[in-house]
mmCIF file of C-alpha atoms and ligand atoms in Angstrom:
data_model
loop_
_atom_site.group_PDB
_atom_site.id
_atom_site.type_symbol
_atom_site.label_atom_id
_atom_site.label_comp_id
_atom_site.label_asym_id
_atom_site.label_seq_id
_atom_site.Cartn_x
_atom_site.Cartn_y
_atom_site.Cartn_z
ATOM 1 C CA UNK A 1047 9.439 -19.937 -7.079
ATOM 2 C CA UNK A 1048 12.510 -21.371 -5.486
ATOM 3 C CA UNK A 1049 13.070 -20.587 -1.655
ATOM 4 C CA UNK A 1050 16.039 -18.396 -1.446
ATOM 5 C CA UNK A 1051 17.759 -19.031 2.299
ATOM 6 C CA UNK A 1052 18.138 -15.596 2.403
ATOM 7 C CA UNK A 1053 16.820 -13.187 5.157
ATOM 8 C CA UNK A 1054 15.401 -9.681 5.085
ATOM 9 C CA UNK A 1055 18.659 -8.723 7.234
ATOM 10 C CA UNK A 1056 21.124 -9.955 4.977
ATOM 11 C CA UNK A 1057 19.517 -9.202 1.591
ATOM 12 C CA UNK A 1058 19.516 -5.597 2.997
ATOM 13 C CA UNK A 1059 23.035 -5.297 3.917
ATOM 14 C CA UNK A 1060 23.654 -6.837 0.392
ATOM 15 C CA UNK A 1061 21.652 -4.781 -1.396
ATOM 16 C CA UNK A 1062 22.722 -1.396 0.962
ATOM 17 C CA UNK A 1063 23.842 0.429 -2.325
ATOM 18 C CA UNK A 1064 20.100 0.120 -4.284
ATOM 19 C CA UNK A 1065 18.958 2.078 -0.939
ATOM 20 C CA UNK A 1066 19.038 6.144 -2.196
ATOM 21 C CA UNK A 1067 21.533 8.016 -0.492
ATOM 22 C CA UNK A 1068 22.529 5.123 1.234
ATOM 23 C CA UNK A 1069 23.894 5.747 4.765
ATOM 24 C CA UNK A 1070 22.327 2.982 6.689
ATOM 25 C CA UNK A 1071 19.374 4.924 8.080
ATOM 26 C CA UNK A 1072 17.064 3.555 5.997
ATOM 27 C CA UNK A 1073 17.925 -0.173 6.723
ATOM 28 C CA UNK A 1074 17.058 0.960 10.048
ATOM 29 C CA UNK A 1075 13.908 2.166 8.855
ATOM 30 C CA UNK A 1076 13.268 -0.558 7.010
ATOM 31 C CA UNK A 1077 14.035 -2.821 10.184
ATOM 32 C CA UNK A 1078 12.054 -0.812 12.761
ATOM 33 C CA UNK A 1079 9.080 -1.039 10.093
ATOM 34 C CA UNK A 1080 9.494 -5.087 10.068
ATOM 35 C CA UNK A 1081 9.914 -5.636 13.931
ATOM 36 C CA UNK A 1082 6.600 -3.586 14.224
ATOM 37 C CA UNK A 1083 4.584 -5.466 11.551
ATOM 38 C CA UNK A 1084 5.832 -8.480 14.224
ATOM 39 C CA UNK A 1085 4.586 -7.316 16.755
ATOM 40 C CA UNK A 1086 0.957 -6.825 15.003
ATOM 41 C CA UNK A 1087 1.100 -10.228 13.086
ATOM 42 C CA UNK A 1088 1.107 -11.497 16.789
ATOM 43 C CA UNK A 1089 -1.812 -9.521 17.668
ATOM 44 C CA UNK A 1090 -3.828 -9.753 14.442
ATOM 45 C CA UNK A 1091 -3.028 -13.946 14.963
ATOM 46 C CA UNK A 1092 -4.701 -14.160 18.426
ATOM 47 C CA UNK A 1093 -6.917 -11.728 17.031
ATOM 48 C CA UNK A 1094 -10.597 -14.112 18.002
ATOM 49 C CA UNK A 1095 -8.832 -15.353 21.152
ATOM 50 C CA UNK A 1096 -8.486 -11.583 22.778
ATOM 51 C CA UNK A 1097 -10.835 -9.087 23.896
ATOM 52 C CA UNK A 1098 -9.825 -6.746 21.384
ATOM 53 C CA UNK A 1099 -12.095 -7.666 18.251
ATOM 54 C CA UNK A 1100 -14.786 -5.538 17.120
ATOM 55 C CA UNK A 1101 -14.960 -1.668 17.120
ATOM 56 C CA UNK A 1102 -13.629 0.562 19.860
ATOM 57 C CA UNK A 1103 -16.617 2.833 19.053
ATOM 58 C CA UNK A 1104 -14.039 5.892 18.003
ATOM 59 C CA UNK A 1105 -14.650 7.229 14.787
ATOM 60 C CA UNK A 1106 -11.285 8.426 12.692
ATOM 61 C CA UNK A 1107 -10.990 11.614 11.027
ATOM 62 C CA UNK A 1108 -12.930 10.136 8.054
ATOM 63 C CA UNK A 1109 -15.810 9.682 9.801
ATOM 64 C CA UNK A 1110 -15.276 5.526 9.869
ATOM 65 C CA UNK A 1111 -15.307 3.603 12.564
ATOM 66 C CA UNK A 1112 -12.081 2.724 13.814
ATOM 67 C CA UNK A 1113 -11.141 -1.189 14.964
ATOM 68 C CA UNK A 1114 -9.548 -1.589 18.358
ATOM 69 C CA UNK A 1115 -6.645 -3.483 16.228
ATOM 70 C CA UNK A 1116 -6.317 -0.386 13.596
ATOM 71 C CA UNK A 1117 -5.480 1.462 16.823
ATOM 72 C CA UNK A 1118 -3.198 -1.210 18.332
ATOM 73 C CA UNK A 1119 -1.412 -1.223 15.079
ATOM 74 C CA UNK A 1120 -0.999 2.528 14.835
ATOM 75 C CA UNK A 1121 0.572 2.453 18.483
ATOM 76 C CA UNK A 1122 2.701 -0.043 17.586
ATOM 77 C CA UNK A 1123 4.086 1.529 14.529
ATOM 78 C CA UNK A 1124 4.323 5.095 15.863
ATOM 79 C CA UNK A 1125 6.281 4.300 19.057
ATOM 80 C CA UNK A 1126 8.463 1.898 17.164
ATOM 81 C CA UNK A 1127 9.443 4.630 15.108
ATOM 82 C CA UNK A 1128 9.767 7.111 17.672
ATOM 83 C CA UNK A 1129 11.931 4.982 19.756
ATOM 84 C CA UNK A 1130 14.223 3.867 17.112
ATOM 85 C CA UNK A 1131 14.885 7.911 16.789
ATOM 86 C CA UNK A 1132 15.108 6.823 12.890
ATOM 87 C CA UNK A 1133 12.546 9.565 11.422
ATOM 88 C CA UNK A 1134 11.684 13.341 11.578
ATOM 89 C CA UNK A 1135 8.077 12.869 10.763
ATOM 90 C CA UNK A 1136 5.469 10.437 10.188
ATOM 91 C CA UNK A 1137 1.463 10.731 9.025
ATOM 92 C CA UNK A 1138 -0.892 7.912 9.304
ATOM 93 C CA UNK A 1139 -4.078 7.316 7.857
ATOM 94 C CA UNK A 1140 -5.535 7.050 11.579
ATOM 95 C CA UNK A 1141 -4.269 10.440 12.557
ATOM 96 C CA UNK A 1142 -5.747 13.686 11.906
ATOM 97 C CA UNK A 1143 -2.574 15.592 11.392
ATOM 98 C CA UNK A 1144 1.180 14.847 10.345
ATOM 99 C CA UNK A 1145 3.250 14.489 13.788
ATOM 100 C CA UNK A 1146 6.864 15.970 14.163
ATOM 101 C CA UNK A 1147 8.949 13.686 15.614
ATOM 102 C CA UNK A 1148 12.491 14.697 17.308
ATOM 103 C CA UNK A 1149 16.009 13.335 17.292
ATOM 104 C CA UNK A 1150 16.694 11.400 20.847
ATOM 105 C CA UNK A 1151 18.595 14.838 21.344
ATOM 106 C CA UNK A 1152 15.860 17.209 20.918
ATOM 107 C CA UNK A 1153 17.004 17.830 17.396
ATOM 108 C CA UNK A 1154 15.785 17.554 13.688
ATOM 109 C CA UNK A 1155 18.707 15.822 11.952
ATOM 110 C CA UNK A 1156 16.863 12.692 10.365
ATOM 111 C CA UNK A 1157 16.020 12.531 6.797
ATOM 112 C CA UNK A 1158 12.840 10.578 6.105
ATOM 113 C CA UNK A 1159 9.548 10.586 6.748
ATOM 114 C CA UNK A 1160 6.843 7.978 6.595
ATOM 115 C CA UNK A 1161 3.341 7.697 5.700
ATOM 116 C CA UNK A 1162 1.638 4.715 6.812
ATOM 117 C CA UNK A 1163 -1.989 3.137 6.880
ATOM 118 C CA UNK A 1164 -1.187 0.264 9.666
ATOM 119 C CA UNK A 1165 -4.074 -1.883 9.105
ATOM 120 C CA UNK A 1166 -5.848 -1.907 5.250
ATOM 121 C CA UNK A 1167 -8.793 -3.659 5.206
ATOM 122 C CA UNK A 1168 -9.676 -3.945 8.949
ATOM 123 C CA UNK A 1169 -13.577 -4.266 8.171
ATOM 124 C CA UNK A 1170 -12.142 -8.126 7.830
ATOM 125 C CA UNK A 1171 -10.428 -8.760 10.966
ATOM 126 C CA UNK A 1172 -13.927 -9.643 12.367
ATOM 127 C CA UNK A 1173 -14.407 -12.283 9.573
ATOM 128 C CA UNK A 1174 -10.883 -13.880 9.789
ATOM 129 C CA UNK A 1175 -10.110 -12.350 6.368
ATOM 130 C CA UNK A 1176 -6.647 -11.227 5.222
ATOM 131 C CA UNK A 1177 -5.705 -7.529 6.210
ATOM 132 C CA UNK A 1178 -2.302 -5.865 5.378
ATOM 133 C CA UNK A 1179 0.030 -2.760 6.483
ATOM 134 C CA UNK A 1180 1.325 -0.534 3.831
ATOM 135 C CA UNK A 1181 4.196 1.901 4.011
ATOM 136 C CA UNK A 1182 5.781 4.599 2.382
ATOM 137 C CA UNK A 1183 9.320 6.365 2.825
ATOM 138 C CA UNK A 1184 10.280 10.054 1.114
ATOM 139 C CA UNK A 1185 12.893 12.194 1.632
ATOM 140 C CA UNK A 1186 12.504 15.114 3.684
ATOM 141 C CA UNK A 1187 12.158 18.694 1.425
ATOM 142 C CA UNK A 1188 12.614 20.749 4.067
ATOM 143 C CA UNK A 1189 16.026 21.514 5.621
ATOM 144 C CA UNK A 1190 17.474 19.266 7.729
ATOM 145 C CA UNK A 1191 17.639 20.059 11.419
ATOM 146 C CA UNK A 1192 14.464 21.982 11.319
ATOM 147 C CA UNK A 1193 10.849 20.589 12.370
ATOM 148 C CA UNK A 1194 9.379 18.633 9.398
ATOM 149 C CA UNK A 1195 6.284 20.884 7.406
ATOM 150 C CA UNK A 1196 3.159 19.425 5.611
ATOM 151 C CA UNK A 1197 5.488 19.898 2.226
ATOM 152 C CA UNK A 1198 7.583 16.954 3.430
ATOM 153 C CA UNK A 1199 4.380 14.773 3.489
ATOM 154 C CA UNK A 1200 2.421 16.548 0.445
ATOM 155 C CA UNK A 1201 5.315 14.721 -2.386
ATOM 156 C CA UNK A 1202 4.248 13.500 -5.701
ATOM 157 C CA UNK A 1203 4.646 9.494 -5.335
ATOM 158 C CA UNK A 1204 7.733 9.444 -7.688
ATOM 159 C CA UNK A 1205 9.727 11.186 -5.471
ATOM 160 C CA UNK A 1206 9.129 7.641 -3.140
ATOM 161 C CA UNK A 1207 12.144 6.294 -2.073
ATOM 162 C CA UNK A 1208 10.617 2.614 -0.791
ATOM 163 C CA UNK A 1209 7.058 1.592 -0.135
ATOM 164 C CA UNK A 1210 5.824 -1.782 0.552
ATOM 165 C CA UNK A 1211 3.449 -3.751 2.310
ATOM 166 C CA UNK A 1212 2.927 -6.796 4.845
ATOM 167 C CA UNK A 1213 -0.204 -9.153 4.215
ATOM 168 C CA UNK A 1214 -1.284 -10.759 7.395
ATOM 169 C CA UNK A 1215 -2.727 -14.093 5.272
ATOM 170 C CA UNK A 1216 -2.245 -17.582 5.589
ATOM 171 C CA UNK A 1217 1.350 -16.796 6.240
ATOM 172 C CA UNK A 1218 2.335 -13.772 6.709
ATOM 173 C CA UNK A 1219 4.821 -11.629 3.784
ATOM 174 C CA UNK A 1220 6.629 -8.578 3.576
ATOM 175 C CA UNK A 1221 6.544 -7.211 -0.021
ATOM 176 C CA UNK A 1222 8.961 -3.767 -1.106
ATOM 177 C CA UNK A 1223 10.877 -2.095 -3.310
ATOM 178 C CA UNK A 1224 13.528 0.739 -2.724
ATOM 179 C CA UNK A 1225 12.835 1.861 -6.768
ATOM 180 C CA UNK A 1226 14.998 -1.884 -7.842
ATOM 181 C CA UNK A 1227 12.327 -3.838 -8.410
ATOM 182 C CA UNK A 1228 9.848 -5.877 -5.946
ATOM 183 C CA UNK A 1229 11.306 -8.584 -3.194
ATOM 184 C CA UNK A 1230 8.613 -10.361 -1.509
ATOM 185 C CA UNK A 1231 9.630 -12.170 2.259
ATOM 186 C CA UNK A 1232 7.868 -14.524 4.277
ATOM 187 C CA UNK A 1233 7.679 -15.093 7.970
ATOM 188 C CA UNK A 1234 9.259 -18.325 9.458
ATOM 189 C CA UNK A 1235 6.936 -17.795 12.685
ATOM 190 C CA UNK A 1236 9.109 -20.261 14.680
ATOM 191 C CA UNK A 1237 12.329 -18.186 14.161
ATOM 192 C CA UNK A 1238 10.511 -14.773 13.948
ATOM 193 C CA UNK A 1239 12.547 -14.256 10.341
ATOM 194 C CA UNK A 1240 11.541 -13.031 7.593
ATOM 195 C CA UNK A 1241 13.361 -15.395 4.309
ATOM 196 C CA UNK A 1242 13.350 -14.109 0.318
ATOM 197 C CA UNK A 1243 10.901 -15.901 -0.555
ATOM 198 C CA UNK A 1244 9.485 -14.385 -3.578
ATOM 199 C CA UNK A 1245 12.517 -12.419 -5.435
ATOM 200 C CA UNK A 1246 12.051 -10.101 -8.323
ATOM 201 C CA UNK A 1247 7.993 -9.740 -8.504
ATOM 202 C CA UNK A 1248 6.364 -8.915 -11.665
ATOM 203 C CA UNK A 1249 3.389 -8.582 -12.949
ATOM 204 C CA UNK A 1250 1.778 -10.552 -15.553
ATOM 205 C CA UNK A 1251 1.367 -8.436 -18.810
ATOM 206 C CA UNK A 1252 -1.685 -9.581 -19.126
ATOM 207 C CA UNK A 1253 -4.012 -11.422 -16.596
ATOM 208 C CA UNK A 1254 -7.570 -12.955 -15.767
ATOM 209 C CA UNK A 1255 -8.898 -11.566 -12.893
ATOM 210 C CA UNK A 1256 -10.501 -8.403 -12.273
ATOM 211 C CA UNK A 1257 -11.227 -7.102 -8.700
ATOM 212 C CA UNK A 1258 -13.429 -4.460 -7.806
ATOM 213 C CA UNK A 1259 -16.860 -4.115 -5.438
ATOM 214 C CA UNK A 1260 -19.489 -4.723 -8.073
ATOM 215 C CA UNK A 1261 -22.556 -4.088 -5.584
ATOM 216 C CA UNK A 1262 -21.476 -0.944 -6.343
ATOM 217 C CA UNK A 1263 -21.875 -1.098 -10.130
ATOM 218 C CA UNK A 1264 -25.092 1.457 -10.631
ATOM 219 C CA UNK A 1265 -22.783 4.320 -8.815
ATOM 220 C CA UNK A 1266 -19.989 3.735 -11.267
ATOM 221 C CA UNK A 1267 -19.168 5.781 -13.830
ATOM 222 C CA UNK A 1268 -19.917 4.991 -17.892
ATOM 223 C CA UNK A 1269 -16.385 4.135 -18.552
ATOM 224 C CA UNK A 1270 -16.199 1.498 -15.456
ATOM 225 C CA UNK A 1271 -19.239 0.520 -16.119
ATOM 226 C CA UNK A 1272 -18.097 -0.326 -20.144
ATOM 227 C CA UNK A 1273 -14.728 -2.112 -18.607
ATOM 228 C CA UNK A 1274 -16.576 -4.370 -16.244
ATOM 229 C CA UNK A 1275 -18.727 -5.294 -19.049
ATOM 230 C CA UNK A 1276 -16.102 -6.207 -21.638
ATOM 231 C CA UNK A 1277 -14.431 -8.370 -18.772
ATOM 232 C CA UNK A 1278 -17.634 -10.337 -18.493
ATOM 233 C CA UNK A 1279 -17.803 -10.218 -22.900
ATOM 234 C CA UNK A 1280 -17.609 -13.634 -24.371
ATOM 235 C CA UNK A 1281 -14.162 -13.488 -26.343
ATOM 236 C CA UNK A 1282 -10.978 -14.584 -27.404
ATOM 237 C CA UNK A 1283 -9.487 -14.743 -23.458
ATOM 238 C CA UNK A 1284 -12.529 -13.728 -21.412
ATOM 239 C CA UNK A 1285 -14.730 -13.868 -19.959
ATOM 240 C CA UNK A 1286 -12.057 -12.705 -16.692
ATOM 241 C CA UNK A 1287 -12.700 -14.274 -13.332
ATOM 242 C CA UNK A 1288 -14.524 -11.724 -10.628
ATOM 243 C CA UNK A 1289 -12.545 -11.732 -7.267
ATOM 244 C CA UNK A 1290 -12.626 -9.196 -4.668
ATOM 245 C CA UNK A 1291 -11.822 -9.623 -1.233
ATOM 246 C CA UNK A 1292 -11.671 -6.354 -0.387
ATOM 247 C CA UNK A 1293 -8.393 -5.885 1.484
ATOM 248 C CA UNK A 1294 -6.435 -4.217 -1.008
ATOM 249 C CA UNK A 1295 -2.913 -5.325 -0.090
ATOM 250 C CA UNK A 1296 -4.758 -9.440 -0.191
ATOM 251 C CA UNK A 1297 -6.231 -8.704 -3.629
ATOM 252 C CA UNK A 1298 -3.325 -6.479 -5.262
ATOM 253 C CA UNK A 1299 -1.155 -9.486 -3.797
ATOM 254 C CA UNK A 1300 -2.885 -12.612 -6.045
ATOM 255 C CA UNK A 1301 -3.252 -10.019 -8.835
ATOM 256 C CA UNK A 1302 0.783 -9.718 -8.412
ATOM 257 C CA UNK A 1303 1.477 -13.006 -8.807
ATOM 258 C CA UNK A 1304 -1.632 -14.532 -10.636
ATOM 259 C CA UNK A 1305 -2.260 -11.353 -13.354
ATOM 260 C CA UNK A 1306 -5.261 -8.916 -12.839
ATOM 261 C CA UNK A 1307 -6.438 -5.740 -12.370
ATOM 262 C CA UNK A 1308 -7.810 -3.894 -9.091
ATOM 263 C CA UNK A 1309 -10.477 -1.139 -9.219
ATOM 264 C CA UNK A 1310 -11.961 1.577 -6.646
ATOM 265 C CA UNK A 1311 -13.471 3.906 -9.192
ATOM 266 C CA UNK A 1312 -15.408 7.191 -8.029
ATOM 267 C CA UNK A 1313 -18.607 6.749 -7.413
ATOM 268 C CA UNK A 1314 -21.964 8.710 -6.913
ATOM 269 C CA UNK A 1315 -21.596 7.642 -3.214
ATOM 270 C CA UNK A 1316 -17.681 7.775 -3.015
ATOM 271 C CA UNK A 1317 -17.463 11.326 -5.535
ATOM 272 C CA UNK A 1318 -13.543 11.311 -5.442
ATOM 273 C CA UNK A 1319 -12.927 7.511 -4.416
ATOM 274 C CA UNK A 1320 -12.300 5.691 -1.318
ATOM 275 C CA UNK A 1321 -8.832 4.740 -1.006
ATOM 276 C CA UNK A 1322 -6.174 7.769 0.040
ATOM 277 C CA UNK A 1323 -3.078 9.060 -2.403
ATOM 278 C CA UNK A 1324 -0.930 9.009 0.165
ATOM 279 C CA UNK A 1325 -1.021 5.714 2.464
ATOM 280 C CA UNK A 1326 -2.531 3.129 0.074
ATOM 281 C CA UNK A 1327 -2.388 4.450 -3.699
ATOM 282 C CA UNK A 1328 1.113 6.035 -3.923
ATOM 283 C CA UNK A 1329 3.008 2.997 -2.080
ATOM 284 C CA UNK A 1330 1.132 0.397 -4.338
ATOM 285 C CA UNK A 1331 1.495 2.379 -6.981
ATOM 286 C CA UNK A 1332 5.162 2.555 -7.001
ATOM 287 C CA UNK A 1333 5.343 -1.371 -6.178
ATOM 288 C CA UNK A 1334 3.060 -1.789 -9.274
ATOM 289 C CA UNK A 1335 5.988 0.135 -11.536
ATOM 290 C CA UNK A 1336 8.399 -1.479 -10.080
ATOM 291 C CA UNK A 1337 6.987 -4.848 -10.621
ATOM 292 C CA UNK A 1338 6.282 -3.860 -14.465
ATOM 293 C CA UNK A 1339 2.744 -3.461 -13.789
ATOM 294 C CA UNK A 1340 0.706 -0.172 -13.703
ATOM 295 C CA UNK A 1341 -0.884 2.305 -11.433
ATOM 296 C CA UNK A 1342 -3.300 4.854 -12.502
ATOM 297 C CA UNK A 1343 -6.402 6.971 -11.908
ATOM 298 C CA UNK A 1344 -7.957 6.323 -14.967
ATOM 299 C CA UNK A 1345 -6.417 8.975 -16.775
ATOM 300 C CA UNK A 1346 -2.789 9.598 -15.288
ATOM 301 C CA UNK A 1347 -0.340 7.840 -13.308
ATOM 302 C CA UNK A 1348 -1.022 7.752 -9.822
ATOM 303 C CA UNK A 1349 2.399 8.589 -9.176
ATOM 304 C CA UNK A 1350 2.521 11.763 -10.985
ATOM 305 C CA UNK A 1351 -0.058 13.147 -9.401
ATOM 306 C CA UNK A 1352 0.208 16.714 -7.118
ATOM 307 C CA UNK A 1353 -1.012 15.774 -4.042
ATOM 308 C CA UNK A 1354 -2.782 18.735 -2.011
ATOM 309 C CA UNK A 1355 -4.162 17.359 1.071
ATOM 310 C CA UNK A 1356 -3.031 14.719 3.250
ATOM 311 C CA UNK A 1357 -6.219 12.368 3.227
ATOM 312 C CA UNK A 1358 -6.678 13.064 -0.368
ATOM 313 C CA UNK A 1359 -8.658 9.919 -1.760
ATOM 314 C CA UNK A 1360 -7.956 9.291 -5.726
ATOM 315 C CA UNK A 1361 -9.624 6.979 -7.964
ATOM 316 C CA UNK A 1362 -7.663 3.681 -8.047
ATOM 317 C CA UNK A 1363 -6.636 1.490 -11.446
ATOM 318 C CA UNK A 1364 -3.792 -0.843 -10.444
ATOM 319 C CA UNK A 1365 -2.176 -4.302 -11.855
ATOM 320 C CA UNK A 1366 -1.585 -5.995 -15.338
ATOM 321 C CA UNK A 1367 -0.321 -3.459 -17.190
ATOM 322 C CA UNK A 1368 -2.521 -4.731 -20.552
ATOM 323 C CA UNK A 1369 -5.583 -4.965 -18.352
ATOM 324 C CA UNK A 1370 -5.120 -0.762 -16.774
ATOM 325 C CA UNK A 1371 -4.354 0.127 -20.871
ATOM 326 C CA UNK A 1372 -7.351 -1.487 -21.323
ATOM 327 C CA UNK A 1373 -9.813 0.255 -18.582
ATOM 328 C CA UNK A 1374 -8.112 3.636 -19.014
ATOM 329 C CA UNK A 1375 -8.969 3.225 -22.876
ATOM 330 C CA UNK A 1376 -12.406 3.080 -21.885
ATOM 331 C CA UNK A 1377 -12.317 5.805 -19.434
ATOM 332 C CA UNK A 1378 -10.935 7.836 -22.290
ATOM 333 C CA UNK A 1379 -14.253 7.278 -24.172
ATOM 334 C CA UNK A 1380 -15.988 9.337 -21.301
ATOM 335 C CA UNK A 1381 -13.807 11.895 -20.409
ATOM 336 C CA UNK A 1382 -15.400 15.272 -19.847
HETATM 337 P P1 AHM B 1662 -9.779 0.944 4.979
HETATM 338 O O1 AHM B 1662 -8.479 1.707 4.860
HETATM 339 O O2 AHM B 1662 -10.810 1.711 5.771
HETATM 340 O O3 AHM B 1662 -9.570 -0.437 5.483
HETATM 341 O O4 AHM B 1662 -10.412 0.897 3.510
HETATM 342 C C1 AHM B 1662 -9.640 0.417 2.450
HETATM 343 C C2 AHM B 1662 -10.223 -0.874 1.974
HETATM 344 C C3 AHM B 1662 -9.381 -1.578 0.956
HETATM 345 O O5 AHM B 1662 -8.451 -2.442 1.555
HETATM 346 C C4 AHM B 1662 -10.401 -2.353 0.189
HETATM 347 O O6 AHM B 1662 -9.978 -2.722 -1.074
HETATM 348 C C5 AHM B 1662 -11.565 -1.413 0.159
HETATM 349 O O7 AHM B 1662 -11.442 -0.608 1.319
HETATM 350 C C6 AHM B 1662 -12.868 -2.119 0.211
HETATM 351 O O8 AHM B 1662 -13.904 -1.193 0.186
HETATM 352 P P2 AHM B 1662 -15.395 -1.622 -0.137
HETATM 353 O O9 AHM B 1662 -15.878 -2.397 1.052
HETATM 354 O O10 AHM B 1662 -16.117 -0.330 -0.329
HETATM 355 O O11 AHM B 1662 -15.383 -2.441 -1.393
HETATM 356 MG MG1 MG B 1663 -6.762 1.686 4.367
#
């Protein structure tokens, strides 16, 4: 893909009018999201040459163990946005509750709210293996100038009005869309820039990978169980390739650009999933659509879906949108 000398700040300013009720707030959203993802690429770089690997030995409101870098990360995040005085609310997979956040003034006159799970795949960090941040900006429903409510958070991922994510990998990208399709940025380190690096992402109709933690395979359900074997069938295109690294922004990232599909199914362990609606499944979701791919829980689009709680997890189908027709064909075949 040719290397566009464009960066993040000017493609935003050029693009101001794809940005929903544009009125420059959310560039400055957008901005105080990128300086903190920074700030943690720094961190999560020295990440074996500081005390701060392993577990802190809290446990999050999920019952899993949190990292000492999925806290740093939060932090970082949370008073960025505070700071910046730029939102009325924000909810984070590493907090119990959604937290009401001011105006500089004391009042309630900003607009958006944003859902965030600041480091994906943290079981890696120990292991030097990819892990990502993903975001998610909505509207608030409530009135302006009042506190923000759970309603504001509890929004069916349509209503979206940017997502994105930034993989900390061999380099480190910021990928999003703002509902105009999907522009991926890299990091020059040395000039602490992000350039266009990857403009208009799409999906692959079709692809060759599928991703998804086969140790699991005996919890599975029939229909996941049917999928996985017709991607190991001997036939026409396949067998697919198997790979899974098991940071979802690092895996839904190759499958972007390489074609492939992504799978946390339910599971007799995992009943309703693993992955949350609201921090990893709606914002991937809507960068799937956007990047002609698909997004779905086997039997509906993720982003359609009520939401009802804030840690709600969902069953996940996301990527080629040839290979999710496929799996949600056979899901079809079992459904109750
Ligand atoms: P996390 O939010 O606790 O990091 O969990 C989400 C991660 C995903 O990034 C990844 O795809 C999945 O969990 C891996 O789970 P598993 O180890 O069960 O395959
Ligand atoms: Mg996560």
């Amino acid at each position: 893909m040719p290397f566009k000398n464009i960066t993040l700040g000017e493609f935003i300013i050029e693009n101001q009018e794809q940005f929903k009720f544009a009125e420059g707030e959310l560039s400055r959203l957008m901005n105080s999201i990128t300086l903190a993802a920074k700030v943690v690429n720094h961190e999560v770089n020295k990440a074996g040459l500081v005390d701060i690997l392993g577990a802190s030995g809290d446990v999050n409101i999920q019952g899993e163990t949190q990292q000492k870098l999925d806290i740093f990360a939060n932090t970082v995040f949370i008073n960025t946005l505070k700071r910046r005085d730029i939102v009325c609310g924000f909810a984070s997979e590493e907090e119990d509750d959604f937290v009401i956040v001011s105006d500089n003034d004391g009042g309630f006159d900003h607009k958006y709210v944003v859902l965030i799970d600041p480091l994906d795949g943290s079981s890696n960090i120990d292991v030097n293996v990819s892990v990502g941040t993903i975001f998610s900006i909505y509207r608030r429903v409530s009135p302006v100038g009042t506190p923000v409510i759970l309603k504001d958070f509890l929004q069916k991922g349509r209503n979206q009005v940017a997502a994105g994510y930034i993989v900390y990998g061999t380099s480190t990208m910021l990928v999003y869309t703002t509902g105009h399709g999907v522009n991926g940025f890299t990091l020059n380190p040395a000039l602490g820039s992000y350039y266009l690096s990857h403009p208009n992402m799409k999906f692959p109709e079709m692809g060759s990978v599928y991703s998804v933690n086969e140790g699991n395979y005996v919890h599975f359900p029939q229909g996941v169980k049917d999928y996985i074997k017709y991607c190991q069938r001997e036939e026409e295109d396949r067998p697919y390739t198997l790979r899974y690294i098991g940071s979802l922004v690092s895996d839904f990232h190759r499958n972007m650009i390489k074609g492939g599909i992504y799978i946390y199914p339910t599971s007799t362990k995992a009943p309703k999933g693993k992955l949350r609606l609201l921090y990893e499944c709606n914002p991937m979701a809507f960068l799937a659509e956007q990047a002609n791919g698909k997004a779905s829980d086997g039997y509906q689009a993720i982003l359609d879906i009520e939401p009802t709680e804030l840690h709600q997890r969902v069953p996940f189908f996301v990527g080629s949108i040839k290979m999710v027709e496929k799996a949600e064909e056979f899901m079809t075949l079992y459904k109750e």
